[in-house]
Amino acid sequence: MAGLMPEGWALPAVDQFNGPFFTSGKLTLQQCAACETVQHPPEEVCHVCLGMEFKARETSGFGVIYSFVVVHHPVAPSLKDTVPYAVVLVSLDDEPSARVLGNVLNRPPGELAIGQRVRAVFEQIVDPETGETLYFPEWETID
Ligand SMILES: [Zn+2]
C-alpha cells in the first residue's frame, strides 16, 4: 500500500529490538520475557523490571485514535506535496497502554476525531542498503 513516505526517506536501522516491529508485516510489539510487560517503541531495557530479554507480541492491529495533530508545514522539502496530513497516536485494542504513531491513509485530516476506530495497514519499502523488506504501520478508519 502506498503511504505518505516520500521516495528516499531515511529508513530505520533494524536491530534485534525493533526487528519484529519493522519486518513482520503485522503490528508486533515488544514484550518483556521476564515480566510480560508490553512496551512501545521497542527499547533495549524493560521499563518495569530492567529485563533485557524480549519476545514478539503480535496484536490484532485494531484500535482507536487516542490523539492526533494535523501537520500544515512541510518539515522537509520532500513533504511539500503531502501537507496537510494527520499524525495519529493509536491506542491498541489488545494493549491500550501501547500507543503507535502513524498516518491515516483513507480520510483527510478534517474528518478525523479522537476515539475513531482504525486498523493498521502496512506500507512496504525495500531497504536499498540491506535488501530487506520493511513494513511501516499506517492507519485506516473503519467507521
Ligand atoms: Zn520486564
mmCIF file of N, CA, C and O and ligand atoms in Angstrom, residues 32 34-37 46 48-51, ligand 1:
data_model
loop_
_atom_site.group_PDB
_atom_site.id
_atom_site.type_symbol
_atom_site.label_atom_id
_atom_site.label_comp_id
_atom_site.label_asym_id
_atom_site.label_seq_id
_atom_site.Cartn_x
_atom_site.Cartn_y
_atom_site.Cartn_z
ATOM 1 N N CYS A 32 8.366 -8.037 27.358
ATOM 2 C CA CYS A 32 9.439 -8.498 28.223
ATOM 3 C C CYS A 32 9.262 -9.994 28.507
ATOM 4 O O CYS A 32 8.171 -10.446 28.878
ATOM 5 N N ALA A 34 10.607 -11.593 30.923
ATOM 6 C CA ALA A 34 10.599 -11.853 32.360
ATOM 7 C C ALA A 34 9.273 -11.465 33.012
ATOM 8 O O ALA A 34 8.687 -12.258 33.736
ATOM 9 N N CYS A 35 8.780 -10.249 32.751
ATOM 10 C CA CYS A 35 7.587 -9.771 33.475
ATOM 11 C C CYS A 35 6.370 -9.581 32.579
ATOM 12 O O CYS A 35 5.319 -9.165 33.069
ATOM 13 N N GLU A 36 6.497 -9.862 31.284
ATOM 14 C CA GLU A 36 5.369 -9.818 30.336
ATOM 15 C C GLU A 36 4.909 -8.410 29.978
ATOM 16 O O GLU A 36 3.919 -8.247 29.273
ATOM 17 N N THR A 37 5.574 -7.371 30.478
ATOM 18 C CA THR A 37 5.179 -6.011 30.126
ATOM 19 C C THR A 37 5.352 -5.785 28.627
ATOM 20 O O THR A 37 6.365 -6.168 28.050
ATOM 21 N N CYS A 46 13.598 -3.330 29.631
ATOM 22 C CA CYS A 46 12.206 -3.260 30.077
ATOM 23 C C CYS A 46 12.056 -2.124 31.086
ATOM 24 O O CYS A 46 12.836 -2.034 32.038
ATOM 25 N N VAL A 48 9.860 -1.790 33.331
ATOM 26 C CA VAL A 48 9.327 -2.223 34.631
ATOM 27 C C VAL A 48 10.368 -2.986 35.438
ATOM 28 O O VAL A 48 10.617 -2.677 36.593
ATOM 29 N N CYS A 49 11.004 -4.014 34.830
ATOM 30 C CA CYS A 49 11.881 -4.894 35.618
ATOM 31 C C CYS A 49 13.359 -4.813 35.194
ATOM 32 O O CYS A 49 14.188 -5.517 35.754
ATOM 33 N N LEU A 50 13.647 -3.972 34.213
ATOM 34 C CA LEU A 50 15.006 -3.801 33.686
ATOM 35 C C LEU A 50 15.515 -5.056 32.973
ATOM 36 O O LEU A 50 16.711 -5.198 32.722
ATOM 37 N N GLY A 51 14.608 -5.967 32.638
ATOM 38 C CA GLY A 51 14.974 -7.154 31.866
ATOM 39 C C GLY A 51 15.464 -6.754 30.481
ATOM 40 O O GLY A 51 15.108 -5.698 29.956
HETATM 41 ZN ZN ZN B 1 10.106 -6.681 32.392
#
